[in-house]
Tab-separated table of C-alpha atoms in Angstrom:
chain	number	residue	atom	x	y	z
A	1	MET	CA	13.848	-14.185	-0.001
A	2	PHE	CA	10.562	-13.477	1.596
A	3	ASN	CA	8.022	-16.387	0.898
A	4	ARG	CA	4.145	-15.969	2.235
A	5	LEU	CA	3.496	-17.010	5.753
A	6	LYS	CA	1.914	-21.526	5.176
A	7	GLY	CA	-2.469	-20.970	5.329
A	8	THR	CA	-2.291	-17.913	3.236
A	9	ARG	CA	-2.206	-16.941	-0.181
A	10	ASP	CA	-1.930	-14.670	-3.072
A	11	ILE	CA	-4.688	-13.709	-5.102
A	12	PHE	CA	-4.148	-12.061	-8.643
A	13	GLY	CA	-4.573	-13.053	-12.523
A	14	TYR	CA	-8.015	-16.120	-12.947
A	15	ASP	CA	-7.760	-15.949	-9.728
A	16	SER	CA	-8.788	-12.589	-9.206
A	17	LYS	CA	-10.877	-12.858	-11.561
A	18	ILE	CA	-13.115	-15.674	-10.130
A	19	LEU	CA	-12.678	-14.080	-6.893
A	20	ASP	CA	-13.896	-10.764	-8.483
A	21	TYR	CA	-16.953	-12.705	-10.009
A	22	ILE	CA	-18.130	-14.116	-6.406
A	23	ARG	CA	-17.868	-10.970	-4.775
A	24	ASN	CA	-19.647	-8.998	-7.050
A	25	THR	CA	-21.792	-12.407	-8.037
A	26	PHE	CA	-22.759	-11.938	-3.984
A	27	PHE	CA	-23.258	-7.688	-3.645
A	28	ASP	CA	-25.441	-7.915	-6.240
A	29	ILE	CA	-27.726	-10.497	-4.864
A	30	ALA	CA	-27.193	-9.178	-2.030
A	31	LYS	CA	-28.599	-5.612	-2.162
A	32	LYS	CA	-31.384	-7.308	-4.747
A	33	TYR	CA	-32.729	-8.413	-0.934
A	34	ASN	CA	-32.171	-5.140	0.879
A	35	TYR	CA	-29.204	-5.757	2.582
A	36	SER	CA	-26.697	-2.909	3.578
A	37	TYR	CA	-22.618	-3.732	3.711
A	38	ILE	CA	-21.525	-3.380	7.011
A	39	GLU	CA	-17.343	-3.663	7.231
A	40	THR	CA	-16.380	-4.315	11.065
A	41	PRO	CA	-12.813	-4.707	12.520
A	42	ILE	CA	-10.550	-7.943	11.705
A	43	ILE	CA	-9.298	-7.722	15.521
A	44	GLU	CA	-11.306	-7.489	18.257
A	45	GLU	CA	-11.878	-8.707	21.782
A	46	ALA	CA	-11.304	-12.209	22.619
A	47	GLU	CA	-13.671	-13.138	24.810
A	48	LEU	CA	-16.461	-11.428	22.439
A	49	PHE	CA	-16.103	-14.837	20.063
A	50	ILE	CA	-15.440	-17.291	23.266
A	51	ARG	CA	-18.749	-15.844	24.893
A	52	SER	CA	-20.801	-16.059	21.605
A	53	SER	CA	-18.806	-19.370	19.590
A	54	GLY	CA	-18.784	-21.445	23.032
A	55	GLU	CA	-15.570	-23.242	24.425
A	56	THR	CA	-15.870	-25.781	23.377
A	57	SER	CA	-15.990	-24.722	19.863
A	58	ASP	CA	-13.252	-25.784	17.492
A	59	ILE	CA	-13.405	-21.961	16.735
A	60	VAL	CA	-12.325	-21.772	20.882
A	61	SER	CA	-10.198	-24.535	21.630
A	62	LYS	CA	-7.897	-24.747	18.330
A	63	GLU	CA	-8.011	-22.105	15.751
A	64	MET	CA	-8.464	-19.163	16.762
A	65	TYR	CA	-4.903	-16.317	16.773
A	66	LEU	CA	-5.596	-14.687	20.456
A	67	PHE	CA	-2.661	-11.955	20.806
A	68	LYS	CA	-2.193	-9.322	23.758
A	69	ASP	CA	-1.715	-5.809	22.727
A	70	LYS	CA	0.722	-3.135	24.786
A	71	GLY	CA	-2.275	-2.571	26.868
A	72	ASP	CA	-1.362	-6.212	27.691
A	73	ARG	CA	-5.651	-6.351	26.197
A	74	ASN	CA	-7.602	-10.439	25.170
A	75	LEU	CA	-7.643	-9.824	21.538
A	76	ALA	CA	-8.616	-11.956	18.745
A	77	LEU	CA	-7.974	-11.650	14.904
A	78	ARG	CA	-12.029	-12.612	13.479
A	79	PRO	CA	-12.636	-16.145	13.185
A	80	GLU	CA	-15.903	-15.716	12.069
A	81	GLY	CA	-18.280	-12.703	11.447
A	82	THR	CA	-21.531	-13.227	12.982
A	83	ALA	CA	-20.528	-11.774	16.445
A	84	SER	CA	-18.238	-9.070	14.844
A	85	ILE	CA	-21.344	-7.756	13.584
A	86	ILE	CA	-23.742	-8.456	16.618
A	87	ARG	CA	-21.638	-6.924	18.663
A	88	ALA	CA	-21.542	-3.695	16.023
A	89	PHE	CA	-25.084	-3.934	15.620
A	90	VAL	CA	-25.150	-2.807	19.648
A	91	GLU	CA	-22.812	-0.699	19.646
A	92	ASN	CA	-23.788	1.522	17.040
A	93	LYS	CA	-27.404	1.241	17.679
A	94	ILE	CA	-28.051	0.506	13.903
A	95	ASP	CA	-31.499	1.406	12.574
A	96	ASN	CA	-32.357	2.356	15.784
A	97	LEU	CA	-31.904	-1.661	17.040
A	98	GLN	CA	-34.766	-2.288	15.446
A	99	GLN	CA	-34.870	-5.405	12.356
A	100	SER	CA	-31.730	-5.334	10.547
A	101	LYS	CA	-30.542	-6.482	6.727
A	102	LEU	CA	-27.409	-6.678	6.878
A	103	PHE	CA	-24.194	-8.599	4.812
A	104	TYR	CA	-20.054	-8.798	4.829
A	105	PHE	CA	-17.414	-9.812	2.258
A	106	GLY	CA	-13.748	-10.419	4.102
A	107	PRO	CA	-10.408	-12.298	5.375
A	108	MET	CA	-11.578	-14.566	8.834
A	109	PHE	CA	-8.345	-16.241	10.341
A	110	ARG	CA	-8.742	-19.859	11.778
A	111	TYR	CA	-5.501	-21.510	12.641
A	112	GLU	CA	-5.992	-25.285	11.123
A	113	ARG	CA	-4.177	-27.578	8.464
A	114	PRO	CA	-4.029	-26.042	5.222
A	115	GLN	CA	-5.883	-27.792	2.871
A	116	LYS	CA	-7.388	-27.669	-0.350
A	117	GLY	CA	-9.737	-24.744	-0.092
A	118	ARG	CA	-9.081	-23.996	3.323
A	119	TYR	CA	-7.045	-21.193	4.569
A	120	ARG	CA	-5.686	-19.652	8.157
A	121	GLN	CA	-6.601	-16.076	6.315
A	122	PHE	CA	-8.828	-17.020	4.449
A	123	LEU	CA	-12.852	-15.075	2.439
A	124	GLN	CA	-15.505	-14.843	4.559
A	125	GLY	CA	-18.919	-13.625	3.072
A	126	GLY	CA	-22.281	-14.025	5.164
A	127	VAL	CA	-25.227	-11.707	5.683
A	128	GLU	CA	-27.517	-11.192	9.330
A	129	LEU	CA	-31.674	-10.637	9.439
A	130	ILE	CA	-32.098	-8.681	12.520
A	131	ALA	CA	-36.296	-9.800	12.077
A	132	PRO	CA	-39.156	-12.017	14.110
A	133	LYS	CA	-38.766	-15.510	13.792
A	134	ASN	CA	-41.315	-16.454	11.512
A	135	GLU	CA	-40.669	-19.077	8.446
A	136	LEU	CA	-40.551	-16.335	6.024
A	137	ASN	CA	-37.612	-15.037	7.513
A	138	ASN	CA	-36.298	-18.305	7.578
A	139	PHE	CA	-36.691	-18.852	3.912
A	140	GLU	CA	-35.960	-15.334	2.720
A	141	ILE	CA	-32.592	-17.031	4.084
A	142	ILE	CA	-32.408	-19.869	2.703
A	143	LYS	CA	-33.818	-18.314	-0.686
A	144	LEU	CA	-30.418	-15.615	-1.043
A	145	ALA	CA	-27.982	-18.276	-0.456
A	146	TYR	CA	-29.710	-20.581	-2.510
A	147	ASP	CA	-29.581	-17.491	-5.487
A	148	PHE	CA	-26.257	-17.127	-4.731
A	149	LEU	CA	-25.034	-19.769	-5.052
A	150	LYS	CA	-27.273	-20.225	-8.205
A	151	LYS	CA	-25.837	-17.026	-10.449
A	152	LEU	CA	-22.632	-18.351	-9.457
A	153	LYS	CA	-23.592	-21.978	-11.573
A	154	ILE	CA	-22.775	-23.985	-8.860
A	155	GLU	CA	-23.752	-27.412	-9.774
A	156	ASN	CA	-23.935	-31.214	-7.163
A	157	LEU	CA	-25.133	-28.963	-4.192
A	158	VAL	CA	-27.691	-30.233	-1.602
A	159	LEU	CA	-29.149	-28.562	1.349
A	160	GLU	CA	-28.869	-30.157	4.457
A	161	ILE	CA	-31.235	-28.271	7.407
A	162	ASN	CA	-32.060	-29.431	11.001
A	163	ASN	CA	-34.467	-27.630	13.361
A	164	LEU	CA	-32.675	-27.699	16.754
A	165	GLY	CA	-35.764	-26.132	18.339
A	166	SER	CA	-35.854	-24.007	21.745
A	167	ILE	CA	-33.934	-23.452	24.716
A	168	GLN	CA	-35.851	-24.908	26.848
A	169	THR	CA	-37.045	-27.425	24.085
A	170	ARG	CA	-32.563	-28.669	23.667
A	171	ASN	CA	-31.644	-28.446	27.435
A	172	GLU	CA	-34.852	-31.591	27.395
A	173	TYR	CA	-33.001	-33.691	24.778
A	174	ILE	CA	-29.724	-32.658	25.769
A	175	LYS	CA	-30.129	-34.466	29.098
A	176	LYS	CA	-31.378	-37.732	26.980
A	177	LEU	CA	-28.604	-37.495	24.918
A	178	LYS	CA	-26.106	-37.238	27.772
A	179	SER	CA	-27.414	-40.339	28.793
A	180	TYR	CA	-27.531	-41.744	26.073
A	181	PHE	CA	-23.809	-41.591	25.229
A	182	GLU	CA	-22.697	-42.101	28.573
A	183	PRO	CA	-22.229	-45.999	28.530
A	184	TYR	CA	-20.127	-45.102	25.320
A	185	LYS	CA	-17.516	-42.803	27.184
A	186	LYS	CA	-15.353	-45.220	28.024
A	187	ASP	CA	-13.650	-45.319	24.352
A	188	PHE	CA	-14.254	-41.149	23.755
A	189	ASP	CA	-11.031	-39.348	23.306
A	190	GLU	CA	-9.830	-36.920	25.505
A	191	LEU	CA	-12.054	-33.794	23.296
A	192	THR	CA	-15.555	-36.303	23.187
A	193	LEU	CA	-14.932	-36.289	26.776
A	194	SER	CA	-15.004	-32.921	27.092
A	195	ARG	CA	-17.355	-32.221	24.539
A	196	LEU	CA	-19.762	-35.413	26.607
A	197	GLU	CA	-19.830	-32.468	29.711
A	198	LYS	CA	-19.807	-29.306	28.936
A	199	ASN	CA	-21.738	-29.924	24.744
A	200	VAL	CA	-22.933	-33.498	23.809
A	201	LEU	CA	-24.528	-32.192	20.963
A	202	ARG	CA	-20.569	-31.076	19.259
A	203	ILE	CA	-20.879	-35.692	18.968
A	204	LEU	CA	-23.191	-35.364	16.920
A	205	ASP	CA	-21.354	-32.815	14.830
A	206	ASP	CA	-17.799	-35.340	14.830
A	207	LYS	CA	-16.951	-35.516	11.153
A	208	ASN	CA	-14.723	-38.738	12.492
A	209	LEU	CA	-17.165	-40.181	14.361
A	210	ALA	CA	-20.495	-39.347	12.690
A	211	GLU	CA	-20.658	-42.494	10.220
A	212	LEU	CA	-20.509	-45.014	13.424
A	213	ASP	CA	-23.548	-46.572	14.050
A	214	PHE	CA	-23.710	-45.828	18.029
A	215	VAL	CA	-23.720	-42.337	16.282
A	216	LYS	CA	-26.224	-42.199	13.446
A	217	ASN	CA	-28.665	-44.515	15.987
A	218	ALA	CA	-28.596	-41.667	19.226
A	219	PRO	CA	-32.147	-40.350	20.198
A	220	LYS	CA	-32.927	-37.488	17.383
A	221	LEU	CA	-34.074	-33.834	17.793
A	222	LEU	CA	-36.770	-33.794	15.700
A	223	ASP	CA	-38.502	-36.179	17.960
A	224	TYR	CA	-38.867	-33.868	20.697
A	225	LEU	CA	-39.490	-30.434	19.400
A	226	THR	CA	-43.062	-29.070	21.004
A	227	VAL	CA	-45.876	-29.089	18.143
A	228	ASP	CA	-45.894	-25.163	17.399
A	229	GLU	CA	-42.012	-25.868	16.536
A	230	LYS	CA	-43.105	-28.539	14.022
A	231	GLU	CA	-45.538	-26.610	12.444
A	232	GLN	CA	-43.521	-24.004	12.109
A	233	PHE	CA	-40.753	-26.065	10.745
A	234	ASN	CA	-43.491	-27.551	8.297
A	235	SER	CA	-44.299	-24.264	7.185
A	236	LEU	CA	-40.372	-23.562	6.263
A	237	LEU	CA	-40.402	-27.220	4.587
A	238	ASN	CA	-43.143	-25.876	3.048
A	239	LEU	CA	-42.289	-22.811	0.846
A	240	LEU	CA	-39.115	-24.610	-0.098
A	241	LYS	CA	-40.967	-27.375	-2.501
A	242	ALA	CA	-43.775	-24.517	-3.306
A	243	PHE	CA	-39.938	-22.656	-4.905
A	244	ASN	CA	-38.741	-25.792	-5.809
A	245	ILE	CA	-35.741	-26.362	-4.383
A	246	ASP	CA	-34.455	-29.923	-2.592
A	247	TYR	CA	-33.252	-30.657	0.744
A	248	VAL	CA	-32.987	-33.076	2.835
A	249	ILE	CA	-33.493	-33.610	6.683
A	250	ASN	CA	-30.508	-34.117	8.876
A	251	PRO	CA	-30.405	-34.579	12.433
A	252	ASN	CA	-27.415	-34.696	12.979
A	253	LEU	CA	-26.339	-31.585	11.819
A	254	VAL	CA	-25.962	-29.554	15.010
A	255	ARG	CA	-23.627	-26.372	13.176
A	256	GLY	CA	-20.379	-26.188	15.587
A	257	LEU	CA	-20.692	-23.104	17.302
A	258	ASP	CA	-22.730	-22.634	20.653
A	259	TYR	CA	-25.015	-19.725	19.542
A	260	TYR	CA	-27.370	-21.663	16.771
A	261	ASN	CA	-30.968	-22.412	17.534
A	262	ASP	CA	-34.104	-23.371	16.263
A	263	ILE	CA	-33.552	-24.127	12.041
A	264	VAL	CA	-29.922	-24.473	11.064
A	265	PHE	CA	-29.371	-25.450	7.465
A	266	GLU	CA	-25.803	-26.441	5.078
A	267	PHE	CA	-25.458	-25.979	1.799
A	268	VAL	CA	-23.233	-29.094	0.339
A	269	SER	CA	-20.760	-30.237	-2.135
A	270	SER	CA	-19.760	-32.974	-3.582
A	271	SER	CA	-17.247	-31.165	-6.456
A	272	GLU	CA	-14.626	-33.287	-7.004
A	273	ALA	CA	-12.470	-29.609	-7.044
A	274	LEU	CA	-12.338	-30.161	-2.720
A	275	GLY	CA	-11.557	-33.655	-2.457
A	276	THR	CA	-14.319	-34.699	-0.833
A	277	LYS	CA	-18.115	-33.815	0.256
A	278	SER	CA	-17.910	-30.332	1.630
A	279	THR	CA	-19.974	-27.496	3.186
A	280	VAL	CA	-19.761	-24.001	0.962
A	281	LEU	CA	-22.387	-21.595	3.118
A	282	ALA	CA	-24.258	-22.550	6.223
A	283	GLY	CA	-25.960	-20.523	8.437
A	284	GLY	CA	-29.218	-21.075	11.056
A	285	ARG	CA	-30.897	-19.375	13.747
A	286	TYR	CA	-29.494	-17.052	16.918
A	287	ASP	CA	-32.142	-15.458	18.831
A	288	GLY	CA	-29.922	-15.503	22.394
A	289	MET	CA	-26.558	-13.050	20.719
A	290	ILE	CA	-27.905	-9.799	20.760
A	291	SER	CA	-29.253	-9.923	24.458
A	292	GLU	CA	-26.150	-11.630	24.767
A	293	PHE	CA	-23.888	-8.965	24.414
A	294	ASN	CA	-26.696	-6.191	26.355
A	295	GLY	CA	-28.584	-5.403	23.466
A	296	PRO	CA	-32.827	-5.362	22.608
A	297	ASN	CA	-34.463	-9.144	23.207
A	298	LEU	CA	-34.349	-9.447	18.712
A	299	ASP	CA	-34.489	-12.248	16.899
A	300	SER	CA	-31.676	-13.207	13.994
A	301	ILE	CA	-30.866	-15.601	11.666
A	302	GLY	CA	-27.550	-15.774	8.714
A	303	PHE	CA	-25.407	-17.560	6.918
A	304	ALA	CA	-21.678	-17.705	5.754
A	305	PHE	CA	-19.967	-18.590	2.873
A	306	GLY	CA	-16.452	-19.419	2.653
A	307	VAL	CA	-15.317	-17.951	-0.708
A	308	ASP	CA	-12.233	-20.186	-1.131
A	309	ARG	CA	-14.275	-23.685	-1.417
A	310	ILE	CA	-16.109	-21.755	-3.619
A	311	MET	CA	-13.177	-19.992	-5.811
A	312	GLU	CA	-12.036	-24.155	-6.088
A	313	ILE	CA	-14.910	-25.199	-7.476
A	314	ILE	CA	-15.541	-22.420	-10.347
A	315	LYS	CA	-11.895	-23.214	-11.387
A	316	ASN	CA	-12.957	-26.743	-11.688
A	317	ASP	CA	-16.245	-27.338	-12.333
A	318	CYS	CA	-17.766	-23.767	-14.509
A	319	GLN	CA	-14.923	-22.596	-16.965
A	320	ASN	CA	-17.465	-21.090	-19.458
A	321	ILE	CA	-18.308	-18.535	-17.216
A	322	GLU	CA	-19.107	-15.150	-19.451
A	323	GLU	CA	-17.826	-13.088	-16.812
A	324	LEU	CA	-14.550	-14.913	-16.672
A	325	THR	CA	-13.206	-14.325	-20.227
A	326	ASP	CA	-10.137	-11.819	-20.001
A	327	GLN	CA	-11.549	-9.982	-23.752
A	328	ILE	CA	-11.254	-5.875	-23.197
A	329	ASP	CA	-13.351	-3.077	-25.183
A	330	ILE	CA	-10.051	-1.170	-27.178
A	331	LEU	CA	-6.692	-1.700	-27.610
A	332	ILE	CA	-5.025	1.440	-29.251
A	333	GLY	CA	-1.753	2.679	-29.359
A	334	TYR	CA	-0.180	5.072	-32.080
A	335	THR	CA	2.941	4.923	-34.318
A	336	SER	CA	4.549	8.351	-34.618
A	337	ASP	CA	4.836	11.187	-31.358
A	338	PHE	CA	3.391	13.501	-34.274
A	339	ASP	CA	-0.279	11.723	-33.954
A	340	LYS	CA	0.856	11.536	-28.818
A	341	ASP	CA	-1.671	14.149	-28.279
A	342	GLU	CA	-4.763	13.324	-30.238
A	343	ILE	CA	-4.863	8.737	-29.257
A	344	VAL	CA	-4.237	9.962	-26.039
A	345	LYS	CA	-7.226	12.433	-25.799
A	346	ILE	CA	-9.042	9.747	-27.243
A	347	ALA	CA	-8.195	6.756	-25.223
A	348	TYR	CA	-8.537	8.371	-22.095
A	349	ASP	CA	-12.096	9.998	-23.255
A	350	LEU	CA	-12.920	6.236	-24.032
A	351	ARG	CA	-11.963	5.125	-20.444
A	352	LYS	CA	-15.434	6.583	-19.594
A	353	ASN	CA	-17.495	4.281	-20.266
A	354	PHE	CA	-15.320	1.593	-22.114
A	355	THR	CA	-12.439	-0.914	-20.768
A	356	VAL	CA	-9.012	1.097	-23.037
A	357	HIS	CA	-5.304	-0.616	-22.834
A	358	LEU	CA	-4.029	2.168	-23.951
A	359	ILE	CA	0.174	1.462	-25.470
A	360	ASN	CA	2.689	4.306	-24.114
A	361	GLN	CA	5.067	4.596	-26.156
A	362	PRO	CA	4.724	4.952	-29.715
A	363	THR	CA	4.759	1.684	-31.447
A	364	THR	CA	4.285	-0.088	-35.447
A	365	ILE	CA	1.155	-1.722	-36.725
A	366	LYS	CA	2.825	-5.117	-36.715
A	367	ASN	CA	3.360	-5.040	-32.932
A	368	LEU	CA	-0.275	-3.368	-32.393
A	369	PHE	CA	-1.586	-6.168	-34.657
A	370	LYS	CA	0.402	-8.711	-31.657
A	371	GLN	CA	-1.198	-7.568	-28.860
A	372	LYS	CA	-4.124	-7.637	-30.783
A	373	PHE	CA	-3.917	-10.749	-30.744
A	374	ASN	CA	-1.844	-11.178	-27.046
A	375	LEU	CA	-5.278	-9.148	-25.855
A	376	ASN	CA	-8.737	-10.075	-27.641
A	377	PRO	CA	-9.587	-6.818	-28.043
A	378	LYS	CA	-13.389	-5.800	-29.159
A	379	LEU	CA	-11.558	-2.811	-31.224
A	380	LEU	CA	-8.180	-2.223	-32.245
A	381	ILE	CA	-7.766	1.519	-32.649
A	382	PHE	CA	-4.768	2.881	-34.698
A	383	LYS	CA	-3.684	5.835	-36.806
A	384	GLU	CA	-0.701	5.026	-39.444
A	385	LEU	CA	2.199	6.421	-39.642
A	386	ASN	CA	1.713	9.008	-42.939
A	387	SER	CA	-1.946	8.959	-42.854
A	388	LYS	CA	-4.088	12.025	-43.691
A	389	PRO	CA	-4.590	14.419	-40.213
A	390	MET	CA	-8.533	12.601	-39.240
A	391	GLU	CA	-7.852	9.228	-40.603
A	392	ILE	CA	-7.862	6.395	-37.278
A	393	LYS	CA	-9.112	2.962	-38.417
A	394	ILE	CA	-10.853	0.905	-36.029
A	395	LYS	CA	-10.449	-2.717	-36.238
A	396	ASN	CA	-13.494	-4.217	-35.200
A	397	GLN	CA	-12.807	-8.193	-33.843
A	398	GLU	CA	-15.661	-9.633	-34.002
A	399	LEU	CA	-16.970	-8.290	-38.342
A	400	ASP	CA	-13.145	-8.183	-39.062
A	401	GLU	CA	-13.654	-5.412	-40.505
A	402	THR	CA	-11.623	-2.044	-40.526
A	403	ILE	CA	-13.569	1.473	-40.196
A	404	ILE	CA	-11.896	4.845	-41.265
A	405	TYR	CA	-13.614	7.806	-39.095
A	406	SER	CA	-12.474	11.368	-38.038
A	407	ASP	CA	-15.491	11.755	-34.521
A	408	SER	CA	-14.305	10.047	-31.679
A	409	SER	CA	-18.307	10.098	-30.580
A	410	ASP	CA	-17.977	7.312	-33.496
A	411	ILE	CA	-16.002	4.172	-31.900
A	412	SER	CA	-18.554	4.764	-28.687
A	413	LYS	CA	-21.700	4.098	-31.213
A	414	ILE	CA	-19.765	1.044	-32.785
A	415	LEU	CA	-19.527	-0.654	-28.793
A	416	LYS	CA	-22.783	-0.374	-28.161
């Protein structure tokens, strides 16, 4: 007897319908915004993620699946999507290394404690907009995320947003923040001490420290933005207001990866499905990554969302989504081998346009109606024993009427 590994899961039945619903909704929204699908390998050189995410990030320090292959290369199962997408963009010279709009969807891997909505193999979707930094491009990414979550009918979401400023602005702020935290370091654990030295911003992002007074009272990066940075940020906030997208400025929001700069944001859910406030979609700008990967000096912004968390929310909060109904279009069967060829031909003709369940063996009228009760089709099509040569009956579930027809095109007319 074999069992799945801890932190993984099998997706089937109702869960698979929710997954299809999320995937199809995301693909539909992304294509409406003219983004192109891209798929990258699930294994990459480990250095790709170490360099982009930062040595002090949780991904690199605690969560990456690392291994050596037979060529003694250091490899990793991809823990997130952005670094792989930018690697692919530069390596393949996508869109001639000019402006590009890309989206992805697939499995990622992180070794963390499994819990509701969190798995060691998890599904993530995301978008990356490679284009000049301005408020309209920033807004497009947030609006795309907003439209996606709204189309999924997810409520109780809060958009939290912050501005990390330019590298120069942030470096000045980091000096002030280090000085501020210095008197408290006697109370820091080993990880927090490491962050104080290597990436002090991560202290602000630590969920265990966030509610402590000395963290709440830390200097705010927004106070150190330049005049131009404040104006650009306010322009984005005005766009959000103009489109009635509510937001909260969270001055301690820094995100967990080193590559972020300027605009960062999260959509946070208060759904009881996850047991606590949880981020379901997050992103921001990462303007330096493309040049760091030996590409041109192009700006970029994107977001990613956890599919598994969204699945939990939909299961708990969104019970009446039409796309998740089990109803099929047609149930079709025959009662004798004499009618088999005719019924099978009709079934396969109808499968060109409709969802059809064909009973692949002779059945009885009683069993057909029992199957009708279980499958709830819109139409039941059958030919009774000893009926006239071309007399096939269509039972309309909604209208509760039976029609006798002699032309297969009649069925299409009824369903349309």
